[in-house]
Amino acid sequence: MDPPSKRKHLSSTGNDNRQFKRSKGGSNGRWQTPHQKAKLESLKGKGLELGDMGIWTTSVKGKERQALQEMMDICNEYAEILYGIKLADPAEDADEDEEDDIESSIKKEIAEMKPANKSEGSTFEPIRMGLDCLSFVRTRLPIDPVELVHHICKDAKQVTDKSQRRSRFINRFTPITLTGKANESGLEEVAKKVLSKHFQLAGDEGHQTTAAERAESSYAIRPTFRAHNTLGRTDVIKKVADMIGPRHKVNLTSPDKVVLIDIFQTFCGMSVVDGDWEAFKRYNLHEIYLAALKASGKPLENPREDSTPSEVKSES
């Protein structure tokens, strides 16, 4: 009687000498539940988008998460101070969940199944950009990024003790009033909308002007480029300067207004801030704290107590 046959051992490469391939994950075209589809759809909207306004924030390298949390705490505090927007108390939400845990779980599941809707989003939305030291906080009306950043920096200048600092890892703020495409037409479109609120535009000399336009404010243009090599610095400055009416003169040392342009990859953001931008250390929160503490006679022994002051490299 023949001995029972043994099961043939298959190697990791298979029984036909073909390379064994590991699954890369994903659905591979398989059917997805509504919850899975909604989750994937919500993830698509978490990046920077055209039309966004908000605040670029640079931070200490390796401390991006902590800096973003600090930024959210600061934004939420000033939202209540400046605009009367108060967040719901998490403790109260927790009590309600305990009282009706089953119902709240069902509501949460239904809410997660719905596609993300920007109009129903929070006032501030943090965005990690996948680049060292850089993040973005998307804001929504009635928040004005320029006003918000100016108040944060103004209060930081009044600090007299290191315990009053609101941040340890944030470096520089750049408020953005509008975001468009980082090409010539996109730059022109964004500039026309942003600049018209502060300057008389070239070609509009015969039109009725506002009080701001009649003030004949001087200006300086300060562009910053990150992960972008399409538009050139000189071309961007010339393009924007040509759009501002001749009644407004360039002043690089003490301008009345500063046009901030931030170009990141395929996005172009812009805002117009007051001339005290330089006095506020170009909105570098860490440098403002250092100067304020030094002026109060209580300078930090170690300016960056927890880490090195590394910041994302940019051309500005």
PDB file of C-alpha atoms in Angstrom:
ATOM      1  CA  MET A   1       0.000   0.000   0.000  1.00  0.00           C
ATOM      2  CA  ASP A   2       1.397   3.338  -1.049  1.00  0.00           C
ATOM      3  CA  PRO A   3       2.206   5.744   1.796  1.00  0.00           C
ATOM      4  CA  PRO A   4      -0.192   8.674   2.140  1.00  0.00           C
ATOM      5  CA  SER A   5       0.858  11.619   0.043  1.00  0.00           C
ATOM      6  CA  LYS A   6       2.181  14.623   1.905  1.00  0.00           C
ATOM      7  CA  ARG A   7       0.844  18.086   1.302  1.00  0.00           C
ATOM      8  CA  LYS A   8       3.199  19.917  -0.962  1.00  0.00           C
ATOM      9  CA  HIS A   9       4.988  22.786   0.796  1.00  0.00           C
ATOM     10  CA  LEU A  10       4.599  26.093  -0.999  1.00  0.00           C
ATOM     11  CA  SER A  11       7.408  28.576  -0.850  1.00  0.00           C
ATOM     12  CA  SER A  12       6.881  32.258  -0.242  1.00  0.00           C
ATOM     13  CA  THR A  13       7.238  32.812  -3.968  1.00  0.00           C
ATOM     14  CA  GLY A  14       4.316  30.507  -4.810  1.00  0.00           C
ATOM     15  CA  ASN A  15       4.236  27.123  -6.592  1.00  0.00           C
ATOM     16  CA  ASP A  16       4.802  28.519 -10.082  1.00  0.00           C
ATOM     17  CA  ASN A  17       7.938  30.589  -9.412  1.00  0.00           C
ATOM     18  CA  ARG A  18       5.957  33.836  -9.464  1.00  0.00           C
ATOM     19  CA  GLN A  19       6.906  36.580  -7.028  1.00  0.00           C
ATOM     20  CA  PHE A  20       4.584  36.731  -4.034  1.00  0.00           C
ATOM     21  CA  LYS A  21       3.015  40.212  -3.781  1.00  0.00           C
ATOM     22  CA  ARG A  22       1.764  41.741  -0.599  1.00  0.00           C
ATOM     23  CA  SER A  23      -1.496  43.593  -0.571  1.00  0.00           C
ATOM     24  CA  LYS A  24      -1.077  47.348  -0.615  1.00  0.00           C
ATOM     25  CA  GLY A  25      -4.370  47.895   1.137  1.00  0.00           C
ATOM     26  CA  GLY A  26      -7.332  49.857  -0.152  1.00  0.00           C
ATOM     27  CA  SER A  27     -10.611  48.528  -1.452  1.00  0.00           C
ATOM     28  CA  ASN A  28      -9.230  47.268  -4.798  1.00  0.00           C
ATOM     29  CA  GLY A  29     -12.464  48.319  -6.387  1.00  0.00           C
ATOM     30  CA  ARG A  30     -14.589  46.438  -3.874  1.00  0.00           C
ATOM     31  CA  TRP A  31     -17.876  47.810  -2.617  1.00  0.00           C
ATOM     32  CA  GLN A  32     -17.595  50.330   0.231  1.00  0.00           C
ATOM     33  CA  THR A  33     -20.053  51.153   2.963  1.00  0.00           C
ATOM     34  CA  PRO A  34     -21.562  54.657   3.095  1.00  0.00           C
ATOM     35  CA  HIS A  35     -19.468  55.306   6.212  1.00  0.00           C
ATOM     36  CA  GLN A  36     -16.241  54.418   4.371  1.00  0.00           C
ATOM     37  CA  LYS A  37     -17.165  56.601   1.407  1.00  0.00           C
ATOM     38  CA  ALA A  38     -18.019  59.545   3.652  1.00  0.00           C
ATOM     39  CA  LYS A  39     -14.754  59.193   5.540  1.00  0.00           C
ATOM     40  CA  LEU A  40     -12.719  59.150   2.319  1.00  0.00           C
ATOM     41  CA  GLU A  41     -14.649  62.152   1.036  1.00  0.00           C
ATOM     42  CA  SER A  42     -13.980  64.121   4.225  1.00  0.00           C
ATOM     43  CA  LEU A  43     -10.261  63.429   4.008  1.00  0.00           C
ATOM     44  CA  LYS A  44     -10.120  64.963   0.526  1.00  0.00           C
ATOM     45  CA  GLY A  45     -11.100  68.372   1.912  1.00  0.00           C
ATOM     46  CA  LYS A  46      -8.433  68.592   4.608  1.00  0.00           C
ATOM     47  CA  GLY A  47      -5.804  70.301   2.454  1.00  0.00           C
ATOM     48  CA  LEU A  48      -5.417  73.880   1.333  1.00  0.00           C
ATOM     49  CA  GLU A  49      -8.054  74.978  -1.179  1.00  0.00           C
ATOM     50  CA  LEU A  50      -8.574  77.865  -3.572  1.00  0.00           C
ATOM     51  CA  GLY A  51     -10.466  80.710  -1.919  1.00  0.00           C
ATOM     52  CA  ASP A  52      -9.157  79.885   1.547  1.00  0.00           C
ATOM     53  CA  MET A  53      -8.264  82.546   4.063  1.00  0.00           C
ATOM     54  CA  GLY A  54      -6.301  81.885   7.198  1.00  0.00           C
ATOM     55  CA  ILE A  55      -2.895  82.043   8.825  1.00  0.00           C
ATOM     56  CA  TRP A  56       0.378  80.440   7.808  1.00  0.00           C
ATOM     57  CA  THR A  57       2.352  79.465  10.894  1.00  0.00           C
ATOM     58  CA  THR A  58       6.001  78.458  11.063  1.00  0.00           C
ATOM     59  CA  SER A  59       7.349  76.638  14.081  1.00  0.00           C
ATOM     60  CA  VAL A  60      10.297  74.932  15.695  1.00  0.00           C
ATOM     61  CA  LYS A  61      11.384  71.904  13.683  1.00  0.00           C
ATOM     62  CA  GLY A  62      10.022  68.704  15.164  1.00  0.00           C
ATOM     63  CA  LYS A  63       7.430  70.605  17.215  1.00  0.00           C
ATOM     64  CA  GLU A  64       4.846  71.180  14.481  1.00  0.00           C
ATOM     65  CA  ARG A  65       2.072  69.315  16.296  1.00  0.00           C
ATOM     66  CA  GLN A  66       2.621  71.205  19.540  1.00  0.00           C
ATOM     67  CA  ALA A  67       2.822  74.538  17.725  1.00  0.00           C
ATOM     68  CA  LEU A  68      -0.423  73.837  15.886  1.00  0.00           C
ATOM     69  CA  GLN A  69      -2.158  73.017  19.173  1.00  0.00           C
ATOM     70  CA  GLU A  70      -0.832  76.254  20.672  1.00  0.00           C
ATOM     71  CA  MET A  71      -2.106  78.136  17.641  1.00  0.00           C
ATOM     72  CA  MET A  72      -5.579  76.626  17.957  1.00  0.00           C
ATOM     73  CA  ASP A  73      -5.746  77.532  21.656  1.00  0.00           C
ATOM     74  CA  ILE A  74      -4.699  81.117  20.916  1.00  0.00           C
ATOM     75  CA  CYS A  75      -7.153  81.455  18.020  1.00  0.00           C
ATOM     76  CA  ASN A  76     -10.051  80.138  20.083  1.00  0.00           C
ATOM     77  CA  GLU A  77      -9.273  82.562  22.900  1.00  0.00           C
ATOM     78  CA  TYR A  78      -9.115  85.586  20.601  1.00  0.00           C
ATOM     79  CA  ALA A  79     -12.221  84.490  18.716  1.00  0.00           C
ATOM     80  CA  GLU A  80     -14.158  84.992  21.935  1.00  0.00           C
ATOM     81  CA  ILE A  81     -12.394  88.274  22.796  1.00  0.00           C
ATOM     82  CA  LEU A  82     -12.691  89.902  19.359  1.00  0.00           C
ATOM     83  CA  TYR A  83     -15.800  88.304  17.864  1.00  0.00           C
ATOM     84  CA  GLY A  84     -17.747  86.863  20.775  1.00  0.00           C
ATOM     85  CA  ILE A  85     -17.388  83.326  19.418  1.00  0.00           C
ATOM     86  CA  LYS A  86     -17.304  80.875  22.297  1.00  0.00           C
ATOM     87  CA  LEU A  87     -16.631  77.183  21.910  1.00  0.00           C
ATOM     88  CA  ALA A  88     -18.882  74.643  23.581  1.00  0.00           C
ATOM     89  CA  ASP A  89     -17.602  73.399  26.926  1.00  0.00           C
ATOM     90  CA  PRO A  90     -16.259  69.829  26.438  1.00  0.00           C
ATOM     91  CA  ALA A  91     -17.301  68.976  30.001  1.00  0.00           C
ATOM     92  CA  GLU A  92     -20.917  69.841  29.232  1.00  0.00           C
ATOM     93  CA  ASP A  93     -20.814  67.701  26.094  1.00  0.00           C
ATOM     94  CA  ALA A  94     -19.432  64.801  28.128  1.00  0.00           C
ATOM     95  CA  ASP A  95     -22.299  65.068  30.648  1.00  0.00           C
ATOM     96  CA  GLU A  96     -24.867  64.998  27.868  1.00  0.00           C
ATOM     97  CA  ASP A  97     -23.236  61.923  26.339  1.00  0.00           C
ATOM     98  CA  GLU A  98     -23.376  60.111  29.655  1.00  0.00           C
ATOM     99  CA  GLU A  99     -27.087  60.848  30.027  1.00  0.00           C
ATOM    100  CA  ASP A 100     -27.980  59.497  26.620  1.00  0.00           C
ATOM    101  CA  ASP A 101     -24.989  57.470  25.458  1.00  0.00           C
ATOM    102  CA  ILE A 102     -26.843  55.269  22.962  1.00  0.00           C
ATOM    103  CA  GLU A 103     -28.619  58.133  21.235  1.00  0.00           C
ATOM    104  CA  SER A 104     -25.448  60.224  21.019  1.00  0.00           C
ATOM    105  CA  SER A 105     -23.553  57.278  19.528  1.00  0.00           C
ATOM    106  CA  ILE A 106     -26.181  56.878  16.821  1.00  0.00           C
ATOM    107  CA  LYS A 107     -26.128  60.606  16.043  1.00  0.00           C
ATOM    108  CA  LYS A 108     -22.332  60.573  15.853  1.00  0.00           C
ATOM    109  CA  GLU A 109     -22.377  57.618  13.455  1.00  0.00           C
ATOM    110  CA  ILE A 110     -24.922  59.370  11.217  1.00  0.00           C
ATOM    111  CA  ALA A 111     -22.920  62.602  11.286  1.00  0.00           C
ATOM    112  CA  GLU A 112     -19.763  60.754  10.231  1.00  0.00           C
ATOM    113  CA  MET A 113     -21.616  59.256   7.272  1.00  0.00           C
ATOM    114  CA  LYS A 114     -22.439  62.699   5.884  1.00  0.00           C
ATOM    115  CA  PRO A 115     -19.948  64.283   3.433  1.00  0.00           C
ATOM    116  CA  ALA A 116     -17.835  67.088   4.834  1.00  0.00           C
ATOM    117  CA  ASN A 117     -19.347  70.528   4.351  1.00  0.00           C
ATOM    118  CA  LYS A 118     -17.097  73.589   4.670  1.00  0.00           C
ATOM    119  CA  SER A 119     -19.966  75.871   5.601  1.00  0.00           C
ATOM    120  CA  GLU A 120     -20.751  73.679   8.607  1.00  0.00           C
ATOM    121  CA  GLY A 121     -17.123  73.479   9.727  1.00  0.00           C
ATOM    122  CA  SER A 122     -15.524  75.013  12.749  1.00  0.00           C
ATOM    123  CA  THR A 123     -14.314  78.602  12.871  1.00  0.00           C
ATOM    124  CA  PHE A 124     -10.688  77.417  12.790  1.00  0.00           C
ATOM    125  CA  GLU A 125      -9.420  74.361  10.951  1.00  0.00           C
ATOM    126  CA  PRO A 126      -5.788  73.247  11.444  1.00  0.00           C
ATOM    127  CA  ILE A 127      -3.980  71.856   8.397  1.00  0.00           C
ATOM    128  CA  ARG A 128      -0.652  70.009   8.421  1.00  0.00           C
ATOM    129  CA  MET A 129       1.156  70.786   5.164  1.00  0.00           C
ATOM    130  CA  GLY A 130       3.556  67.843   5.069  1.00  0.00           C
ATOM    131  CA  LEU A 131       6.517  70.227   5.219  1.00  0.00           C
ATOM    132  CA  ASP A 132       8.826  70.715   8.188  1.00  0.00           C
ATOM    133  CA  CYS A 133       7.981  73.676  10.423  1.00  0.00           C
ATOM    134  CA  LEU A 134       4.938  74.740   8.407  1.00  0.00           C
ATOM    135  CA  SER A 135       1.196  74.575   9.044  1.00  0.00           C
ATOM    136  CA  PHE A 136      -1.923  76.511   8.100  1.00  0.00           C
ATOM    137  CA  VAL A 137      -5.015  77.420  10.084  1.00  0.00           C
ATOM    138  CA  ARG A 138      -8.034  77.958   7.859  1.00  0.00           C
ATOM    139  CA  THR A 139     -10.393  80.638   9.170  1.00  0.00           C
ATOM    140  CA  ARG A 140     -13.983  81.440   8.326  1.00  0.00           C
ATOM    141  CA  LEU A 141     -16.038  84.589   8.612  1.00  0.00           C
ATOM    142  CA  PRO A 142     -16.420  86.670  10.682  1.00  0.00           C
ATOM    143  CA  ILE A 143     -12.753  86.040  11.552  1.00  0.00           C
ATOM    144  CA  ASP A 144     -10.356  88.471   9.860  1.00  0.00           C
ATOM    145  CA  PRO A 145      -6.880  86.818   9.787  1.00  0.00           C
ATOM    146  CA  VAL A 146      -5.093  90.183   9.557  1.00  0.00           C
ATOM    147  CA  GLU A 147      -6.949  91.648  12.538  1.00  0.00           C
ATOM    148  CA  LEU A 148      -6.519  88.447  14.544  1.00  0.00           C
ATOM    149  CA  VAL A 149      -2.752  88.214  14.018  1.00  0.00           C
ATOM    150  CA  HIS A 150      -2.264  91.921  14.755  1.00  0.00           C
ATOM    151  CA  HIS A 151      -4.047  91.631  18.102  1.00  0.00           C
ATOM    152  CA  ILE A 152      -2.067  88.519  19.058  1.00  0.00           C
ATOM    153  CA  CYS A 153       1.228  90.278  18.321  1.00  0.00           C
ATOM    154  CA  LYS A 154       0.134  93.518  19.983  1.00  0.00           C
ATOM    155  CA  ASP A 155      -0.688  91.694  23.217  1.00  0.00           C
ATOM    156  CA  ALA A 156       2.520  89.660  23.031  1.00  0.00           C
ATOM    157  CA  LYS A 157       4.486  92.907  23.016  1.00  0.00           C
ATOM    158  CA  GLN A 158       3.031  93.737  26.449  1.00  0.00           C
ATOM    159  CA  VAL A 159       4.367  90.578  28.115  1.00  0.00           C
ATOM    160  CA  THR A 160       6.532  91.304  31.156  1.00  0.00           C
ATOM    161  CA  ASP A 161       7.147  87.778  32.456  1.00  0.00           C
ATOM    162  CA  LYS A 162       7.866  84.503  30.677  1.00  0.00           C
ATOM    163  CA  SER A 163       4.897  82.877  32.429  1.00  0.00           C
ATOM    164  CA  GLN A 164       2.626  85.165  30.372  1.00  0.00           C
ATOM    165  CA  ARG A 165       3.760  83.697  27.064  1.00  0.00           C
ATOM    166  CA  ARG A 166       1.058  81.842  25.153  1.00  0.00           C
ATOM    167  CA  SER A 167       3.476  79.909  22.975  1.00  0.00           C
ATOM    168  CA  ARG A 168       6.792  78.094  23.154  1.00  0.00           C
ATOM    169  CA  PHE A 169       6.991  76.593  19.674  1.00  0.00           C
ATOM    170  CA  ILE A 170       5.365  79.104  17.298  1.00  0.00           C
ATOM    171  CA  ASN A 171       7.631  81.326  15.227  1.00  0.00           C
ATOM    172  CA  ARG A 172       6.096  83.462  12.480  1.00  0.00           C
ATOM    173  CA  PHE A 173       2.528  84.275  11.428  1.00  0.00           C
ATOM    174  CA  THR A 174       1.500  85.235   7.900  1.00  0.00           C
ATOM    175  CA  PRO A 175      -2.194  86.184   7.610  1.00  0.00           C
ATOM    176  CA  ILE A 176      -3.854  85.378   4.291  1.00  0.00           C
ATOM    177  CA  THR A 177      -6.971  87.214   3.092  1.00  0.00           C
ATOM    178  CA  LEU A 178      -7.431  85.179  -0.082  1.00  0.00           C
ATOM    179  CA  THR A 179      -5.817  82.164  -1.769  1.00  0.00           C
ATOM    180  CA  GLY A 180      -5.653  81.562  -5.508  1.00  0.00           C
ATOM    181  CA  LYS A 181      -3.579  79.692  -8.080  1.00  0.00           C
ATOM    182  CA  ALA A 182       0.164  80.289  -8.143  1.00  0.00           C
ATOM    183  CA  ASN A 183       0.389  81.420 -11.764  1.00  0.00           C
ATOM    184  CA  GLU A 184       0.247  84.797 -13.499  1.00  0.00           C
ATOM    185  CA  SER A 185      -3.524  84.873 -13.929  1.00  0.00           C
ATOM    186  CA  GLY A 186      -4.104  83.559 -10.396  1.00  0.00           C
ATOM    187  CA  LEU A 187      -1.784  86.167  -8.925  1.00  0.00           C
ATOM    188  CA  GLU A 188      -3.568  88.940 -10.799  1.00  0.00           C
ATOM    189  CA  GLU A 189      -6.998  87.714  -9.728  1.00  0.00           C
ATOM    190  CA  VAL A 190      -6.050  87.508  -6.052  1.00  0.00           C
ATOM    191  CA  ALA A 191      -4.230  90.862  -6.126  1.00  0.00           C
ATOM    192  CA  LYS A 192      -7.177  92.661  -7.693  1.00  0.00           C
ATOM    193  CA  LYS A 193      -9.551  91.485  -4.959  1.00  0.00           C
ATOM    194  CA  VAL A 194      -7.179  92.035  -2.033  1.00  0.00           C
ATOM    195  CA  LEU A 195      -5.521  95.298  -3.094  1.00  0.00           C
ATOM    196  CA  SER A 196      -8.743  97.061  -4.085  1.00  0.00           C
ATOM    197  CA  LYS A 197      -9.750  97.284  -0.413  1.00  0.00           C
ATOM    198  CA  HIS A 198      -6.614  99.244   0.472  1.00  0.00           C
ATOM    199  CA  PHE A 199      -5.355 101.044  -2.638  1.00  0.00           C
ATOM    200  CA  GLN A 200      -6.588 102.757  -5.731  1.00  0.00           C
ATOM    201  CA  LEU A 201      -5.793 100.356  -8.535  1.00  0.00           C
ATOM    202  CA  ALA A 202      -3.988 101.431 -11.685  1.00  0.00           C
ATOM    203  CA  GLY A 203      -6.461 102.469 -14.353  1.00  0.00           C
ATOM    204  CA  ASP A 204      -9.142 103.491 -11.840  1.00  0.00           C
ATOM    205  CA  GLU A 205      -7.891 107.063 -11.372  1.00  0.00           C
ATOM    206  CA  GLY A 206     -11.075 108.534 -12.873  1.00  0.00           C
ATOM    207  CA  HIS A 207     -13.394 106.545 -10.610  1.00  0.00           C
ATOM    208  CA  GLN A 208     -14.718 107.669  -7.253  1.00  0.00           C
ATOM    209  CA  THR A 209     -12.318 106.584  -4.515  1.00  0.00           C
ATOM    210  CA  THR A 210     -12.789 105.595  -0.907  1.00  0.00           C
ATOM    211  CA  ALA A 211     -11.208 107.333   2.065  1.00  0.00           C
ATOM    212  CA  ALA A 212      -8.549 104.622   2.238  1.00  0.00           C
ATOM    213  CA  GLU A 213      -7.618 105.134  -1.396  1.00  0.00           C
ATOM    214  CA  ARG A 214      -7.492 108.938  -1.043  1.00  0.00           C
ATOM    215  CA  ALA A 215      -5.032 108.574   1.820  1.00  0.00           C
ATOM    216  CA  GLU A 216      -2.298 107.905  -0.721  1.00  0.00           C
ATOM    217  CA  SER A 217      -0.751 105.247   1.499  1.00  0.00           C
ATOM    218  CA  SER A 218       2.809 104.222   0.735  1.00  0.00           C
ATOM    219  CA  TYR A 219       3.567 100.530   0.497  1.00  0.00           C
ATOM    220  CA  ALA A 220       6.149  97.759   0.336  1.00  0.00           C
ATOM    221  CA  ILE A 221       5.731  94.287  -1.194  1.00  0.00           C
ATOM    222  CA  ARG A 222       7.112  91.291   0.696  1.00  0.00           C
ATOM    223  CA  PRO A 223       6.805  87.928  -1.090  1.00  0.00           C
ATOM    224  CA  THR A 224       7.680  84.518   0.351  1.00  0.00           C
ATOM    225  CA  PHE A 225       8.139  81.340  -1.683  1.00  0.00           C
ATOM    226  CA  ARG A 226       7.931  77.772  -0.393  1.00  0.00           C
ATOM    227  CA  ALA A 227       8.298  74.640  -2.529  1.00  0.00           C
ATOM    228  CA  HIS A 228       7.640  76.682  -5.669  1.00  0.00           C
ATOM    229  CA  ASN A 229       9.812  77.445  -8.708  1.00  0.00           C
ATOM    230  CA  THR A 230       7.387  78.697 -11.369  1.00  0.00           C
ATOM    231  CA  LEU A 231       6.902  82.358 -10.503  1.00  0.00           C
ATOM    232  CA  GLY A 232       9.993  84.490  -9.922  1.00  0.00           C
ATOM    233  CA  ARG A 233      10.382  86.937  -7.059  1.00  0.00           C
ATOM    234  CA  THR A 234      11.106  89.944  -9.288  1.00  0.00           C
ATOM    235  CA  ASP A 235       8.209  89.140 -11.623  1.00  0.00           C
ATOM    236  CA  VAL A 236       5.764  88.808  -8.729  1.00  0.00           C
ATOM    237  CA  ILE A 237       6.791  92.129  -7.182  1.00  0.00           C
ATOM    238  CA  LYS A 238       6.577  93.947 -10.533  1.00  0.00           C
ATOM    239  CA  LYS A 239       3.199  92.423 -11.363  1.00  0.00           C
ATOM    240  CA  VAL A 240       1.651  93.499  -8.065  1.00  0.00           C
ATOM    241  CA  ALA A 241       3.300  96.928  -8.063  1.00  0.00           C
ATOM    242  CA  ASP A 242       1.976  97.635 -11.581  1.00  0.00           C
ATOM    243  CA  MET A 243      -1.558  97.016 -10.320  1.00  0.00           C
ATOM    244  CA  ILE A 244      -1.349  99.719  -7.640  1.00  0.00           C
ATOM    245  CA  GLY A 245      -2.222 103.253  -8.724  1.00  0.00           C
ATOM    246  CA  PRO A 246       0.546 105.898  -9.061  1.00  0.00           C
ATOM    247  CA  ARG A 247      -0.814 107.962  -6.150  1.00  0.00           C
ATOM    248  CA  HIS A 248       0.636 105.298  -3.841  1.00  0.00           C
ATOM    249  CA  LYS A 249       4.419 105.416  -3.594  1.00  0.00           C
ATOM    250  CA  VAL A 250       6.831 102.624  -2.767  1.00  0.00           C
ATOM    251  CA  ASN A 251       8.529 102.963   0.624  1.00  0.00           C
ATOM    252  CA  LEU A 252      10.752 100.068   1.626  1.00  0.00           C
ATOM    253  CA  THR A 253      11.878 101.511   4.975  1.00  0.00           C
ATOM    254  CA  SER A 254       8.708 102.815   6.646  1.00  0.00           C
ATOM    255  CA  PRO A 255       5.642 102.034   4.508  1.00  0.00           C
ATOM    256  CA  ASP A 256       2.072 102.736   5.589  1.00  0.00           C
ATOM    257  CA  LYS A 257       0.999  99.340   4.265  1.00  0.00           C
ATOM    258  CA  VAL A 258       2.803  96.062   3.578  1.00  0.00           C
ATOM    259  CA  VAL A 259       1.576  93.669   0.903  1.00  0.00           C
ATOM    260  CA  LEU A 260       2.329  90.119   2.059  1.00  0.00           C
ATOM    261  CA  ILE A 261       2.430  87.465  -0.663  1.00  0.00           C
ATOM    262  CA  ASP A 262       2.882  83.834   0.300  1.00  0.00           C
ATOM    263  CA  ILE A 263       3.358  81.306  -2.499  1.00  0.00           C
ATOM    264  CA  PHE A 264       3.313  77.646  -1.513  1.00  0.00           C
ATOM    265  CA  GLN A 265       3.486  74.949  -4.199  1.00  0.00           C
ATOM    266  CA  THR A 266       0.512  75.713  -6.480  1.00  0.00           C
ATOM    267  CA  PHE A 267      -1.183  78.205  -4.137  1.00  0.00           C
ATOM    268  CA  CYS A 268      -0.802  81.975  -3.932  1.00  0.00           C
ATOM    269  CA  GLY A 269      -2.052  83.830  -0.844  1.00  0.00           C
ATOM    270  CA  MET A 270      -2.077  87.561  -0.172  1.00  0.00           C
ATOM    271  CA  SER A 271      -2.959  90.136   2.470  1.00  0.00           C
ATOM    272  CA  VAL A 272      -2.327  93.793   3.267  1.00  0.00           C
ATOM    273  CA  VAL A 273      -1.140  94.598   6.783  1.00  0.00           C
ATOM    274  CA  ASP A 274      -0.238  97.801   8.621  1.00  0.00           C
ATOM    275  CA  GLY A 275       3.206  99.330   8.417  1.00  0.00           C
ATOM    276  CA  ASP A 276       4.004  98.244  11.991  1.00  0.00           C
ATOM    277  CA  TRP A 277       4.663  94.767  10.567  1.00  0.00           C
ATOM    278  CA  GLU A 278       8.393  95.434  10.910  1.00  0.00           C
ATOM    279  CA  ALA A 279       7.989  96.791  14.459  1.00  0.00           C
ATOM    280  CA  PHE A 280       6.196  93.556  15.328  1.00  0.00           C
ATOM    281  CA  LYS A 281       9.197  91.545  14.139  1.00  0.00           C
ATOM    282  CA  ARG A 282       7.420  90.640  10.907  1.00  0.00           C
ATOM    283  CA  TYR A 283       4.824  88.898  13.070  1.00  0.00           C
ATOM    284  CA  ASN A 284       7.368  86.528  14.581  1.00  0.00           C
ATOM    285  CA  LEU A 285       5.728  85.729  17.907  1.00  0.00           C
ATOM    286  CA  HIS A 286       8.856  84.227  19.438  1.00  0.00           C
ATOM    287  CA  GLU A 287      10.951  87.301  18.605  1.00  0.00           C
ATOM    288  CA  ILE A 288       8.243  89.608  19.989  1.00  0.00           C
ATOM    289  CA  TYR A 289       8.309  87.713  23.301  1.00  0.00           C
ATOM    290  CA  LEU A 290      12.101  87.928  23.468  1.00  0.00           C
ATOM    291  CA  ALA A 291      12.097  91.687  22.832  1.00  0.00           C
ATOM    292  CA  ALA A 292       9.269  92.302  25.337  1.00  0.00           C
ATOM    293  CA  LEU A 293      10.956  90.316  28.099  1.00  0.00           C
ATOM    294  CA  LYS A 294      14.283  92.013  27.451  1.00  0.00           C
ATOM    295  CA  ALA A 295      12.614  95.431  27.653  1.00  0.00           C
ATOM    296  CA  SER A 296      10.991  94.462  30.962  1.00  0.00           C
ATOM    297  CA  GLY A 297      14.370  93.543  32.435  1.00  0.00           C
ATOM    298  CA  LYS A 298      13.577  89.824  32.557  1.00  0.00           C
ATOM    299  CA  PRO A 299      15.229  88.337  29.456  1.00  0.00           C
ATOM    300  CA  LEU A 300      15.182  84.586  28.943  1.00  0.00           C
ATOM    301  CA  GLU A 301      18.474  82.940  29.915  1.00  0.00           C
ATOM    302  CA  ASN A 302      17.952  80.452  27.106  1.00  0.00           C
ATOM    303  CA  PRO A 303      15.870  82.049  24.293  1.00  0.00           C
ATOM    304  CA  ARG A 304      14.621  78.676  23.095  1.00  0.00           C
ATOM    305  CA  GLU A 305      14.408  76.630  26.247  1.00  0.00           C
ATOM    306  CA  ASP A 306      13.010  73.447  24.790  1.00  0.00           C
ATOM    307  CA  SER A 307      14.581  73.128  21.362  1.00  0.00           C
ATOM    308  CA  THR A 308      16.452  74.865  18.588  1.00  0.00           C
ATOM    309  CA  PRO A 309      14.838  77.789  16.733  1.00  0.00           C
ATOM    310  CA  SER A 310      14.806  76.003  13.389  1.00  0.00           C
ATOM    311  CA  GLU A 311      12.210  77.259  10.962  1.00  0.00           C
ATOM    312  CA  VAL A 312      11.116  76.315   7.469  1.00  0.00           C
ATOM    313  CA  LYS A 313      13.430  77.844   4.907  1.00  0.00           C
ATOM    314  CA  SER A 314      11.788  80.323   2.568  1.00  0.00           C
ATOM    315  CA  GLU A 315      12.744  82.999   0.125  1.00  0.00           C
ATOM    316  CA  SER A 316      11.438  86.327   1.330  1.00  0.00           C
TER     317      SER A 316
END
